CSV table of C-alpha atoms in Angstrom, one decimal:
chain,number,residue,atom,x,y,z
A,1,UNK,CA,67.3,42.4,32.1
A,2,UNK,CA,69.4,41.5,34.8
A,3,UNK,CA,70.8,38.3,33.1
A,4,UNK,CA,74.2,38.5,32.5
A,5,UNK,CA,75.6,39.1,35.7
A,6,UNK,CA,76.7,35.9,37.8
A,7,UNK,CA,75.8,34.9,41.3
A,8,UNK,CA,79.9,36.9,42.0
A,9,UNK,CA,78.3,39.9,40.2
A,10,UNK,CA,75.3,40.2,42.3
A,11,UNK,CA,76.9,39.3,45.7
A,12,UNK,CA,79.5,41.9,44.5
A,13,UNK,CA,77.1,44.4,44.2
A,14,UNK,CA,75.2,43.8,47.2
A,15,UNK,CA,78.5,43.4,49.3
A,16,UNK,CA,79.8,46.9,47.9
A,17,UNK,CA,76.6,48.6,48.5
A,18,UNK,CA,76.6,47.7,52.2
A,19,UNK,CA,80.4,48.5,52.5
A,20,UNK,CA,79.6,52.0,51.2
A,21,UNK,CA,76.6,51.9,53.7
A,22,UNK,CA,74.1,52.4,51.1
A,23,UNK,CA,70.7,50.8,51.9
A,24,UNK,CA,68.5,50.3,48.5
A,25,UNK,CA,64.9,48.8,48.0
A,26,UNK,CA,64.1,46.1,46.0
A,27,UNK,CA,63.4,48.7,42.8
A,28,UNK,CA,66.6,50.5,43.2
A,29,UNK,CA,68.2,46.8,43.6
A,30,UNK,CA,66.7,45.6,40.2
A,31,UNK,CA,67.2,48.8,38.5
A,32,UNK,CA,70.7,48.4,39.5
A,33,UNK,CA,71.2,45.2,38.3
A,34,UNK,CA,69.1,45.9,35.2
A,35,UNK,CA,71.4,49.0,34.3
A,36,UNK,CA,74.3,46.5,33.9
A,37,UNK,CA,72.6,44.3,31.9
A,38,UNK,CA,71.7,47.1,29.3
A,39,UNK,CA,75.0,48.4,29.4
A,40,UNK,CA,76.2,45.3,28.9
A,41,UNK,CA,74.1,44.5,25.8
A,42,UNK,CA,75.0,47.9,24.7
A,43,UNK,CA,78.6,47.5,24.7
A,44,UNK,CA,78.9,44.7,22.6
A,45,UNK,CA,77.7,46.8,19.4
A,46,UNK,CA,78.4,50.1,20.6
A,47,UNK,CA,81.4,50.1,22.3
A,48,UNK,CA,80.2,52.2,24.9
A,49,UNK,CA,83.0,51.3,27.6
A,50,UNK,CA,86.1,49.5,27.8
A,51,UNK,CA,85.1,47.2,30.3
A,52,UNK,CA,83.7,44.2,28.8
A,53,UNK,CA,82.7,41.6,31.9
A,54,UNK,CA,79.1,42.3,33.7
A,55,UNK,CA,80.8,41.9,36.6
A,56,UNK,CA,83.5,43.9,36.5
A,57,UNK,CA,81.2,46.8,35.3
A,58,UNK,CA,79.4,46.7,39.2
A,59,UNK,CA,82.8,47.3,40.5
A,60,UNK,CA,84.4,49.8,38.0
A,61,UNK,CA,81.3,51.6,37.3
A,62,UNK,CA,78.2,51.0,39.6
A,63,UNK,CA,80.4,51.2,42.9
A,64,UNK,CA,82.8,53.4,41.9
A,65,UNK,CA,79.5,55.9,40.7
A,66,UNK,CA,77.6,55.2,44.3
A,67,UNK,CA,81.0,55.9,46.1
A,68,UNK,CA,80.3,59.6,45.9
A,69,UNK,CA,76.6,59.4,47.0
A,70,UNK,CA,77.1,60.7,50.3
A,71,UNK,CA,78.7,63.9,49.1
A,72,UNK,CA,75.8,64.6,46.6
A,73,UNK,CA,72.7,66.6,47.9
A,74,UNK,CA,69.3,65.9,46.9
A,75,UNK,CA,69.2,69.1,44.8
A,76,UNK,CA,69.2,69.1,41.1
A,77,UNK,CA,72.6,67.7,39.4
A,78,UNK,CA,74.4,68.0,36.5
A,79,UNK,CA,76.3,65.4,35.4
A,80,UNK,CA,78.9,66.7,32.6
A,81,UNK,CA,80.3,64.4,30.4
A,82,UNK,CA,78.2,61.5,31.5
A,83,UNK,CA,79.4,59.2,28.7
A,84,UNK,CA,76.8,56.2,29.1
A,85,UNK,CA,75.2,57.8,32.2
A,86,UNK,CA,77.7,57.3,34.8
A,87,UNK,CA,77.9,58.2,37.6
A,88,UNK,CA,74.4,60.3,36.9
A,89,UNK,CA,72.1,56.8,36.1
A,90,UNK,CA,73.4,55.7,39.6
A,91,UNK,CA,73.0,58.4,41.7
A,92,UNK,CA,69.5,59.0,40.4
A,93,UNK,CA,68.4,55.5,40.9
A,94,UNK,CA,69.9,55.7,44.5
A,95,UNK,CA,68.0,58.8,45.0
A,96,UNK,CA,64.3,59.1,43.2
A,97,UNK,CA,63.7,62.4,44.4
A,98,UNK,CA,67.1,64.1,42.4
A,99,UNK,CA,66.6,65.4,39.4
A,100,UNK,CA,69.2,64.3,37.2
A,101,UNK,CA,70.4,65.9,34.0
A,102,UNK,CA,73.3,63.9,31.8
A,103,UNK,CA,75.1,66.0,29.5
A,104,UNK,CA,77.6,64.8,26.5
A,105,UNK,CA,78.0,65.2,23.0
A,106,UNK,CA,78.5,61.8,21.7
A,107,UNK,CA,75.2,60.7,20.3
A,108,UNK,CA,75.6,56.7,20.7
A,109,UNK,CA,76.2,57.5,24.4
A,110,UNK,CA,72.9,59.6,24.7
A,111,UNK,CA,71.0,57.0,22.7
A,112,UNK,CA,72.1,54.9,25.7
A,113,UNK,CA,71.1,57.1,28.3
A,114,UNK,CA,67.5,57.7,26.7
A,115,UNK,CA,66.8,53.9,26.8
A,116,UNK,CA,68.3,53.2,30.0
A,117,UNK,CA,65.7,56.3,31.3
A,118,UNK,CA,63.2,54.4,29.3
A,119,UNK,CA,63.7,50.9,30.2
A,120,UNK,CA,64.5,51.8,33.8
A,121,UNK,CA,61.5,54.5,34.3
A,122,UNK,CA,63.7,57.1,35.6
A,123,UNK,CA,61.6,59.9,35.2
A,124,UNK,CA,63.9,61.9,37.4
A,125,UNK,CA,66.4,61.9,34.5
A,126,UNK,CA,66.8,64.1,31.3
A,127,UNK,CA,69.5,63.0,28.9
A,128,UNK,CA,70.8,65.9,26.8
A,129,UNK,CA,72.9,65.5,23.5
A,130,UNK,CA,75.3,68.6,23.3
A,131,UNK,CA,78.4,70.1,23.8
A,132,UNK,CA,78.7,71.9,27.7
A,133,UNK,CA,80.0,75.0,25.9
A,134,UNK,CA,76.4,75.1,23.8
A,135,UNK,CA,74.4,74.0,26.7
A,136,UNK,CA,71.3,76.3,28.0
A,137,UNK,CA,69.4,74.6,30.4
A,138,UNK,CA,65.9,75.2,30.7
A,139,UNK,CA,65.6,76.0,34.3
A,140,UNK,CA,67.8,78.1,36.5
A,141,UNK,CA,71.8,77.0,36.7
A,142,UNK,CA,72.6,74.0,38.9
A,143,UNK,CA,73.6,73.8,42.4
A,144,UNK,CA,75.9,70.9,41.8
A,145,UNK,CA,77.6,69.6,38.7
A,146,UNK,CA,79.7,66.3,38.7
A,147,UNK,CA,81.9,65.3,36.5
A,148,UNK,CA,83.7,61.6,36.6
A,149,UNK,CA,86.3,61.6,33.6
A,150,UNK,CA,85.5,65.1,31.5
A,151,UNK,CA,88.3,67.1,31.8
A,152,UNK,CA,91.1,68.4,33.6
A,153,UNK,CA,89.7,70.3,36.9
A,154,UNK,CA,90.5,73.6,35.9
A,155,UNK,CA,88.7,73.2,32.2
A,156,UNK,CA,85.8,71.2,34.1
A,157,UNK,CA,85.4,74.7,36.0
A,158,UNK,CA,85.7,76.9,33.3
A,159,UNK,CA,83.6,75.5,30.8
A,160,UNK,CA,81.0,74.7,33.3
A,161,UNK,CA,81.1,77.9,35.6
A,162,UNK,CA,78.0,79.5,33.2
A,163,UNK,CA,75.9,76.6,34.6
A,164,UNK,CA,76.6,76.7,38.2
A,165,UNK,CA,74.4,78.5,40.5
A,166,UNK,CA,75.8,81.5,42.9
A,167,UNK,CA,77.3,79.5,46.2
A,168,UNK,CA,76.8,76.1,43.7
A,169,UNK,CA,79.9,73.3,43.8
A,170,UNK,CA,81.8,71.3,41.1
A,171,UNK,CA,82.7,67.6,42.5
A,172,UNK,CA,85.4,66.4,40.7
A,173,UNK,CA,86.1,62.6,40.7
A,174,UNK,CA,89.8,61.8,40.2
A,175,UNK,CA,92.4,59.5,40.2
A,176,UNK,CA,94.9,59.6,43.1
A,177,UNK,CA,97.4,62.4,41.6
A,178,UNK,CA,95.3,65.7,41.6
A,179,UNK,CA,98.0,67.9,43.2
A,180,UNK,CA,98.7,69.3,39.8
A,181,UNK,CA,95.0,70.2,38.7
A,182,UNK,CA,94.6,71.6,42.1
A,183,UNK,CA,97.4,74.0,41.4
A,184,UNK,CA,95.9,75.2,38.5
A,185,UNK,CA,92.3,76.2,40.1
A,186,UNK,CA,91.0,79.2,38.7
A,187,UNK,CA,90.4,82.5,40.4
A,188,UNK,CA,86.9,82.6,42.4
A,189,UNK,CA,86.5,79.2,43.6
A,190,UNK,CA,88.6,77.1,46.4
A,191,UNK,CA,88.5,73.4,47.2
A,192,UNK,CA,86.4,72.9,50.2
A,193,UNK,CA,86.7,69.1,50.8
A,194,UNK,CA,88.8,66.4,49.4
A,195,UNK,CA,87.8,62.8,50.3
A,196,UNK,CA,89.7,59.5,49.3
A,197,UNK,CA,87.1,56.8,48.1
A,198,UNK,CA,87.6,53.4,49.1
A,199,UNK,CA,85.6,51.7,45.9
A,200,UNK,CA,84.7,48.2,46.8
A,201,UNK,CA,86.3,45.3,44.5
A,202,UNK,CA,89.1,47.9,42.9
A,203,UNK,CA,92.4,48.4,43.4
A,204,UNK,CA,92.7,51.9,41.5
A,205,UNK,CA,92.7,54.8,43.8
A,206,UNK,CA,89.8,57.5,43.9
A,207,UNK,CA,89.2,60.8,45.1
A,208,UNK,CA,86.5,63.2,45.0
A,209,UNK,CA,87.3,66.7,45.0
A,210,UNK,CA,84.6,69.4,45.9
A,211,UNK,CA,85.3,73.2,44.8
A,212,UNK,CA,82.9,75.9,45.7
A,213,UNK,CA,82.7,79.4,44.3
A,214,UNK,CA,83.6,82.0,46.5
A,215,UNK,CA,82.9,85.7,47.0
A,216,UNK,CA,86.2,87.1,47.4
A,217,UNK,CA,88.7,85.8,45.1
A,218,UNK,CA,91.6,86.5,47.0
A,219,UNK,CA,90.6,84.3,50.1
A,220,UNK,CA,91.4,80.8,50.0
C-alpha cells in the first residue's frame, strides 16, 4: 500500500517526524505510508486534494497534520470539515487511544475516509457524512474540536458551539495572517494559546489558535 512514495518521500516522513519530536512504532509508520498511498490512488479518480505528488503529500498533509499533535489531548476529538480526513486520520494514527470523529458533507471525501478506516484498521475513527449544522452526536459533546480548512474562525466557533462540551476548546489550524479573524471572536470564548508551527519541508506559514469557552464573557 505504501508503493507510490519514493525514497525521498519516505526519508522526508522520517526526518519530518523527528523534527516534530514525534516517535512512532512500526505499525504507525506503516499506516502513515499507507495513508499516502491510498490518498494518491483515490486522488487520481476523485480529485480529493490539489496536491498530486505523493512526496508532497507527506509534507503538506501528513506532517502538517502531525504538527498539531502536541496540542491535542487524548480526549475524544471532532474534526470538522475533515475533507479526506485531515488532520483527523493522522492524529488517530499517532494516538490509537484517542477517539476521532471525522465530519464532512462531501460524499466522495467521506467515502475515502471510510475506505481509509477499513484498510488501515483504524477502529478509533468514525466518519460521518452530514453538514455540521445537522450533526447530532450519539455521545456527549466533544471536549475538543479541530478544523484545518473549514471556515473563518468566528464561523467555525459559531457553527460548532452546540457540539463543544462545557470547558471545551477549539483548535483552529490557520495560515500566518489570522489577526482579522481573531478580532471577530464571538462572546463567550477567549483565545487561550497561539502557536506558530514549523512544518518540515514546507515554506507556508502555519499557526494553531486554541480558543476556549469562558464563564464570564466580559473577561478576556
